[in-house]
Short mmCIF file of C-alpha atoms and ligand atoms in Angstrom, two decimals:
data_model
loop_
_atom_site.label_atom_id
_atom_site.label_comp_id
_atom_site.label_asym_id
_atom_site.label_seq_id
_atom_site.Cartn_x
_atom_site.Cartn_y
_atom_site.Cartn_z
CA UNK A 120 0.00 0.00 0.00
CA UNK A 121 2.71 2.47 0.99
CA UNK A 122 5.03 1.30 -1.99
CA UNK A 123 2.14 1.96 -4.02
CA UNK A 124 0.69 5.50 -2.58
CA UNK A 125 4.65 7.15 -2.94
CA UNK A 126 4.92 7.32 -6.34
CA UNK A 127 1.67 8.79 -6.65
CA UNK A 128 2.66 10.69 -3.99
CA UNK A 129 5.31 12.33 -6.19
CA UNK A 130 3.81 12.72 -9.00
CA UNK A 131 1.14 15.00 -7.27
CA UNK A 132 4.16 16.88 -5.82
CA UNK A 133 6.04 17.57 -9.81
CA UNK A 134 2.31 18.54 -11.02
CA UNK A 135 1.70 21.14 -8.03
CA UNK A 136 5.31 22.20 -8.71
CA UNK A 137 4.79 22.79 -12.14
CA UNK A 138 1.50 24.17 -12.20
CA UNK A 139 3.13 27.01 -9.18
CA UNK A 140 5.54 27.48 -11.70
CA UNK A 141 3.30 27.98 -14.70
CA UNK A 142 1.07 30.31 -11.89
CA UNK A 143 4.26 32.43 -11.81
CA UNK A 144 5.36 32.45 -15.43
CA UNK A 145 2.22 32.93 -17.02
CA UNK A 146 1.33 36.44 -15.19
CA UNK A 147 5.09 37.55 -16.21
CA UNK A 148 4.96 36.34 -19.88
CA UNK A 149 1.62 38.09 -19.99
CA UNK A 150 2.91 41.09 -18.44
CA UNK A 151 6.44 40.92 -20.79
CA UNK A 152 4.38 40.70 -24.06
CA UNK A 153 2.82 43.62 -23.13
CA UNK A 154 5.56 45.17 -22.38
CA UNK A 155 6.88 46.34 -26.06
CA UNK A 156 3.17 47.35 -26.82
CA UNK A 157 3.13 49.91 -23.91
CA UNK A 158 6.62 51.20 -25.06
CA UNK A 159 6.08 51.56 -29.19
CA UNK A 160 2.46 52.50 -28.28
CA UNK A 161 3.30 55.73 -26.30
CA UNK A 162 6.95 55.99 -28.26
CA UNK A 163 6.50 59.30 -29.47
CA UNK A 164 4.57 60.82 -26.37
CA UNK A 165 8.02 59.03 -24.75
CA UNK A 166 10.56 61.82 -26.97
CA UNK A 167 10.39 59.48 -30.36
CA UNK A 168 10.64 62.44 -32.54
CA UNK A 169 10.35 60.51 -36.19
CA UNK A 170 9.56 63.99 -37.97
CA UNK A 171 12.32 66.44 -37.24
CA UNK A 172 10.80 70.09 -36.46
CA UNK A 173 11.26 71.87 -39.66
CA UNK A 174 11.30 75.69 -40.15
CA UNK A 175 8.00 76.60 -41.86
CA UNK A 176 9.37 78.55 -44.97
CA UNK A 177 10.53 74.49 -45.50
CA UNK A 178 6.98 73.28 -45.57
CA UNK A 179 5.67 74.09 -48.96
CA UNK A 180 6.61 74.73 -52.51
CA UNK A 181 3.55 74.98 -54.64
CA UNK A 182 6.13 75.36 -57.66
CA UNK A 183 6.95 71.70 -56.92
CA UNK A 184 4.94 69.04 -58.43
CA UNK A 185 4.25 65.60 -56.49
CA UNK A 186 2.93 62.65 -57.58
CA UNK A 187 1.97 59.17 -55.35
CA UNK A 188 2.74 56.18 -57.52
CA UNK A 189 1.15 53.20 -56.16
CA UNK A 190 -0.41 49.88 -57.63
CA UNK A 191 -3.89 49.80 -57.47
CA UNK A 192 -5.11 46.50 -58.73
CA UNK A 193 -6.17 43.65 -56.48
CA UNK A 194 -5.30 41.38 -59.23
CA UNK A 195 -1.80 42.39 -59.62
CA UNK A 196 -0.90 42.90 -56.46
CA UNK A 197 0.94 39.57 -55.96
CA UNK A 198 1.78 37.59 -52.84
CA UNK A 199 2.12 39.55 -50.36
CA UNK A 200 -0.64 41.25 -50.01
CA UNK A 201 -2.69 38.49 -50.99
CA UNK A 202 -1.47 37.14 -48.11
CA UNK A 203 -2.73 40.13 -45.83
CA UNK A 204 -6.08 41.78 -45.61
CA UNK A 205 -9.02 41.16 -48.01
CA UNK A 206 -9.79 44.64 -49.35
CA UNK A 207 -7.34 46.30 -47.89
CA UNK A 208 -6.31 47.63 -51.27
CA UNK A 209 -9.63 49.14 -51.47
CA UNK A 210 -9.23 50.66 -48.50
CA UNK A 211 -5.32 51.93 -48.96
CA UNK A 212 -6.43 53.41 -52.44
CA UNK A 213 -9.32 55.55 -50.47
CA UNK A 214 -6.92 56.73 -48.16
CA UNK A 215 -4.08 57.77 -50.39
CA UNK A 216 -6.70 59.33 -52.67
CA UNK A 217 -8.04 61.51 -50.09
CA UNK A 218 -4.63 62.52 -49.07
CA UNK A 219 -3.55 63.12 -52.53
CA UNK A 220 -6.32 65.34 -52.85
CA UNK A 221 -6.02 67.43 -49.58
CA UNK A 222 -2.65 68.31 -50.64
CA UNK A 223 -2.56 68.78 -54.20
CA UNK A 224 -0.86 65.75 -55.33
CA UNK A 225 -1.45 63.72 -58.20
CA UNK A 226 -2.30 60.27 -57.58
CA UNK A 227 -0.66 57.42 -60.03
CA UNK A 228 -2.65 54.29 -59.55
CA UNK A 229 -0.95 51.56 -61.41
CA UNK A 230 -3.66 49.22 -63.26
CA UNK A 231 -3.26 45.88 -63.78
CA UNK A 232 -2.29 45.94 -67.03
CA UNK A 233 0.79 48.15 -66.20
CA UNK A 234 2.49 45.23 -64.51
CA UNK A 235 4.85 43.08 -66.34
CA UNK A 236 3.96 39.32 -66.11
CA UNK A 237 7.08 38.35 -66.08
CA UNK A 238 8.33 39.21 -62.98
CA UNK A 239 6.51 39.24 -60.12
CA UNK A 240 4.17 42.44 -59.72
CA UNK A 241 6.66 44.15 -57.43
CA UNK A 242 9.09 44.85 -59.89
CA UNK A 243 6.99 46.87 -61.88
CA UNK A 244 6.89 49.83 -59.55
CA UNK A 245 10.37 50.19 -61.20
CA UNK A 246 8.31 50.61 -64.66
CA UNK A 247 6.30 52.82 -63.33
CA UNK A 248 8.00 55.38 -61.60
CA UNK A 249 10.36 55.35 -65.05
CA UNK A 250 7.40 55.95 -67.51
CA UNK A 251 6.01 58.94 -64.52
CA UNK A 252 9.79 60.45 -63.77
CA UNK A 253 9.71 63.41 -66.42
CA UNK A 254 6.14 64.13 -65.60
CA UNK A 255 6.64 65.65 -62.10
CA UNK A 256 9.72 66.66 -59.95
CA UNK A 257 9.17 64.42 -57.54
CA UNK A 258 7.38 61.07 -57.08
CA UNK A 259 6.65 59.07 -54.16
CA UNK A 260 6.40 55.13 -54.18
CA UNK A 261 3.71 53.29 -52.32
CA UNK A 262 3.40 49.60 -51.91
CA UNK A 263 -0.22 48.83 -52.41
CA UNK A 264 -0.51 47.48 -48.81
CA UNK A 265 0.42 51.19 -47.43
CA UNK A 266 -1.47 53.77 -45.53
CA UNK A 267 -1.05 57.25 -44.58
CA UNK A 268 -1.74 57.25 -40.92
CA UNK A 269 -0.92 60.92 -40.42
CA UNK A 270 -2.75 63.21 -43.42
CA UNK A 271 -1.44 66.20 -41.88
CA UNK A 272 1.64 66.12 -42.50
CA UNK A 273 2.47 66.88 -46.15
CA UNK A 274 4.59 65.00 -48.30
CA UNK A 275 7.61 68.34 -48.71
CA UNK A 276 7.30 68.78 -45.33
CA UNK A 277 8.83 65.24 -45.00
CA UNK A 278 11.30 65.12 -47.65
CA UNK A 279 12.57 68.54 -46.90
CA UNK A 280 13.48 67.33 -43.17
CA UNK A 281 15.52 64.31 -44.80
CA UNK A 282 17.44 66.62 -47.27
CA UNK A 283 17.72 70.18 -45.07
CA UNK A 284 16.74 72.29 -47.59
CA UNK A 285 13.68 73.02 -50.08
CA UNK A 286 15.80 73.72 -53.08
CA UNK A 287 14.90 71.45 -55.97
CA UNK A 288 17.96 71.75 -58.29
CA UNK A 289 20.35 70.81 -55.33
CA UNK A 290 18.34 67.82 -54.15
CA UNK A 291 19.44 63.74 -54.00
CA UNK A 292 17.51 61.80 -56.14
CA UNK A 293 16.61 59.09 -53.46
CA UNK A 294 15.35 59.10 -50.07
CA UNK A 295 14.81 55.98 -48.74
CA UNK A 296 13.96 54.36 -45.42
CA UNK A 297 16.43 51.27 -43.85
CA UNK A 298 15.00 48.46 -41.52
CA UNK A 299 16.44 45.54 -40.16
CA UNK A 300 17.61 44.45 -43.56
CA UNK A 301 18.71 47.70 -45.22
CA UNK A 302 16.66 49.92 -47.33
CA UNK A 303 13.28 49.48 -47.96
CA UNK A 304 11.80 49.40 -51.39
CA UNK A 305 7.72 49.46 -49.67
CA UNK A 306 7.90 53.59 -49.50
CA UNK A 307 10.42 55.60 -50.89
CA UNK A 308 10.65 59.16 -52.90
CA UNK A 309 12.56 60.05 -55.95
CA UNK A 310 13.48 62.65 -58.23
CA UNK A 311 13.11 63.69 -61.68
CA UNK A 312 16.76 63.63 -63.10
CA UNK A 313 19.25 62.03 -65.59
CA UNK A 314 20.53 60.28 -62.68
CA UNK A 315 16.99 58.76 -61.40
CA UNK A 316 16.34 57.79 -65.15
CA UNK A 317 19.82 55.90 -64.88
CA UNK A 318 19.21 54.28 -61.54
CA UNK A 319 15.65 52.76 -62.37
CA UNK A 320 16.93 51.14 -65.84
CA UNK A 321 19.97 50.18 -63.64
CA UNK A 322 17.48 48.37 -60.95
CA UNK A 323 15.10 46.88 -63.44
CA UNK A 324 18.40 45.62 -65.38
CA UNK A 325 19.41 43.56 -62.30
CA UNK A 326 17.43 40.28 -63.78
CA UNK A 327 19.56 37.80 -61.63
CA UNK A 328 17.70 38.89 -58.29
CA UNK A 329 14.46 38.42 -60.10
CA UNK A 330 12.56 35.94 -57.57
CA UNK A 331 9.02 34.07 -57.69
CA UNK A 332 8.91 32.71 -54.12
CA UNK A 333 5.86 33.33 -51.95
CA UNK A 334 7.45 36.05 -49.70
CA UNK A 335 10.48 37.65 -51.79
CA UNK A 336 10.36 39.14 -55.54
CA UNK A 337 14.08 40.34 -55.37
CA UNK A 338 13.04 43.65 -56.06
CA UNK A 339 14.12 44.82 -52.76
CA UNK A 340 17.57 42.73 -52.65
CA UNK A 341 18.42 44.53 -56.37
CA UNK A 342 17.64 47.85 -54.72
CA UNK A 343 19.81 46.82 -51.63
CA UNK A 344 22.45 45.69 -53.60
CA UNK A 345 22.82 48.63 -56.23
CA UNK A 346 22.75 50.93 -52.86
CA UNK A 347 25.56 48.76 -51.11
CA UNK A 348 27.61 48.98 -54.56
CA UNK A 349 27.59 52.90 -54.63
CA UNK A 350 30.52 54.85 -54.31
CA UNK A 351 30.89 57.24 -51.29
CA UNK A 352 30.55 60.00 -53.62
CA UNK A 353 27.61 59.12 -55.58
CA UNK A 354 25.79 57.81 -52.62
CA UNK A 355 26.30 61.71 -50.82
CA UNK A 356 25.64 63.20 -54.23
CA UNK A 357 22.27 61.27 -54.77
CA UNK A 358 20.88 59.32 -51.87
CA UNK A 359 19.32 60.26 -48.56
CA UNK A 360 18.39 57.61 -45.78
CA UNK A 361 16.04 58.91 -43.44
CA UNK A 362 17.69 58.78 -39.83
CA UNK A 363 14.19 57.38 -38.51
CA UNK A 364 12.33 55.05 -39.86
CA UNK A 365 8.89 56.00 -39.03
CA UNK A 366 9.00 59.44 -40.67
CA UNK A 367 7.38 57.50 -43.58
CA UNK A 368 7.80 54.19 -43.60
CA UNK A 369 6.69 52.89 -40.23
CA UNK A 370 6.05 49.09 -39.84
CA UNK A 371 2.99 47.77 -37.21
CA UNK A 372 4.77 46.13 -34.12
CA UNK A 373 2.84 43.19 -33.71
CA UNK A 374 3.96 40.31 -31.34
CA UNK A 375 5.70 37.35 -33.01
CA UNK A 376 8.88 35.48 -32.12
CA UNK A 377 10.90 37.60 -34.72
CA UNK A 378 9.35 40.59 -33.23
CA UNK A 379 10.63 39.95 -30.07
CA UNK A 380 13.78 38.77 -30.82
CA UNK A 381 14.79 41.69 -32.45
CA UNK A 382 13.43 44.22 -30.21
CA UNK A 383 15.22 42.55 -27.33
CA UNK A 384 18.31 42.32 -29.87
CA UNK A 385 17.68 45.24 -31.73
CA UNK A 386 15.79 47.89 -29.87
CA UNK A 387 17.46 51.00 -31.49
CA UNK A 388 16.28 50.09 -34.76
CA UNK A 389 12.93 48.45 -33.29
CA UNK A 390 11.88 52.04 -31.62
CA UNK A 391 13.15 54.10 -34.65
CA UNK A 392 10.53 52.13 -37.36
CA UNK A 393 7.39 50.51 -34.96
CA UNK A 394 4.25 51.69 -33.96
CA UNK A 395 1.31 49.65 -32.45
CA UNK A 396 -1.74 49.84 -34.16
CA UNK A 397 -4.76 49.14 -32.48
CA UNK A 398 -7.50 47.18 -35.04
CA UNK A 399 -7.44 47.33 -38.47
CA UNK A 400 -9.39 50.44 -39.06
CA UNK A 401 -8.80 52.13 -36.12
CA UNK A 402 -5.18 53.57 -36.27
CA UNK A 403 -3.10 56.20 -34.06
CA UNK A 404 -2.28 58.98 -35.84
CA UNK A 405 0.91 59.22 -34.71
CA UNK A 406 3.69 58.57 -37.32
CA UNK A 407 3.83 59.24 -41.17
CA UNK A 408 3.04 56.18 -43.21
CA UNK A 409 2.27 52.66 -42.40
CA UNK A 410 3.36 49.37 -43.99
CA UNK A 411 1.38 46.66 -43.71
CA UNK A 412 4.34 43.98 -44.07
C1 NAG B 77 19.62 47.84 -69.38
O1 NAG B 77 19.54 46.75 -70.25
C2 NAG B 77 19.26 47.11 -71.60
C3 NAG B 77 19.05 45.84 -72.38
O2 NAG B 77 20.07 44.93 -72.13
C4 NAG B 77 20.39 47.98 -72.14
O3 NAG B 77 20.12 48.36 -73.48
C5 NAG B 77 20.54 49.20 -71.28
O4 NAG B 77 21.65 49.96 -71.70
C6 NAG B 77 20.69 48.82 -69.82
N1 NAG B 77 20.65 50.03 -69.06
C7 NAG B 77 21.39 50.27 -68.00
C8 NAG B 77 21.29 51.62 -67.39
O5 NAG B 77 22.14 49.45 -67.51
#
């Protein structure tokens, strides 16, 4: 009887052990997963400052002309964000129209029918902002699965923070945003110029990092890899990287493993690109622009 009752015995004893443990863990996992959320969530309310404070006389130029390129078809708008939201291109082309329109930009929506088949859809933002270039001085690239959070803030007002100045002729031709893995192809600006002209056959040239996986079109790693492959000189005579990543191309922190490895890992560049939205429809107006990765 007691040779029999003792094992049981500890058994009972490694369950109530564990489940005192999991009483103790579970509160602090909880309370740790919330813990990035409360940080990104109030980031900017915490001294984030992802637009710089720009002099007012910087703000507008209504000799300048700007033009949002963006793909507009459901249809063509490949993998990725046929792998997020259901008519959330619907939605995204709403919201950039009615921003467009508040500010006096034209709006480019790409059709299906602009994207070359054979590459994946991605690739043909390179197309497009090529055949718009000469048509305005400068042109801003949207990935389809983008969203300005923050209408307010007009598109010179951002650019001219990134370069210092408002002065057209004296301008890079590329101002790009960097995350984890470098720049970022999702949201970028660029000029009208010989040199822009160059650059885009350049990157649409680069057929080796052409891709048709689920998740990567190459488009990105061509960009990357022309950037990387600059000179010193040319990269200070024609590129800009935005020193913060959410002054317009902010990512939604949501929790994953990867999240949380890198903001443990990689917290600089975590708190320089997140913010927490809260529901789909129902964002914080806090930063600039929004990718939906
Ligand atoms: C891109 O490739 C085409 C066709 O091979 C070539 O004619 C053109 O000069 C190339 N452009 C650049 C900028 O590399």
């Amino acid at each position: 009887m007691a040779e029999r009752s003792r094992p049981r015995r500890a058994v009972d004893h490694r369950h109530r052990l564990r489940l005192r443990r999991l009483l103790v863990l579970l509160p602090l996992a909880l309370l740790l997963s919330q813990l990035p959320a409360l940080l990104l969530r109030r980031a900017n309310s915490l001294g984030r400052r992802c637009l710089p404070g720009a002099p007012d006389r910087l703000v507008r130029d209504p000799r300048l002309s700007l033009a949002i390129v963006t793909l507009a078809d459901e249809g063509a708008s490949g993998s990725r964000a046929r792998r997020s939201f259901r008519g959330v291109l619907a939605a995204t082309a709403r919201n950039k129209r009615a921003y467009a329109a508040a500010h006096g930009y034209r709006l480019v929506a790409l059709p299906a029918s602009a994207v070359d088949p054979r590459r994946p859809p991605s690739w043909s933002k390179v197309l497009a902002l090529r055949a718009h270039l000469r048509r305005h001085h400068w042109l801003f690239w949207n990935d389809a699965d983008t969203l300005v959070t923050n209408p307010e803030i007009p598109l010179e007002r951002i650019l001219f923070s990134v370069i210092g100045h408002s002065d057209f002729d004296d301008s890079p031709d590329l101002v790009l945003t960097e995350d984890f893995g470098g720049v970022n192809a999702g949201v970028f600006f660029i000029r009208r110029s010989k040199w822009s002209e160059r650059f885009l056959d350049t990157w649409w040239n680069q057929t080796s990092f052409v891709q048709f996986s689920s998740t990567k079109s190459g488009d990105n790693a061509a960009l990357k890899h022309l950037i990387d492959h600059l000179s010193a000189e040319e990269m200070q005579a024609h590129v800009r990287i935005a020193k913060m990543q959410c002054l317009f191309n902010s990512y939604p922190w949501v929790l994953t493993w990867k999240s949380a490895h890198r903001l443990i890992f990689h917290l600089p560049t975590t708190w320089k690109a997140y913010w927490i939205f809260r529901g789909l429809f129902r964002w914080r107006l806090h930063d600039s622009f929004c990718w939906f990765g």
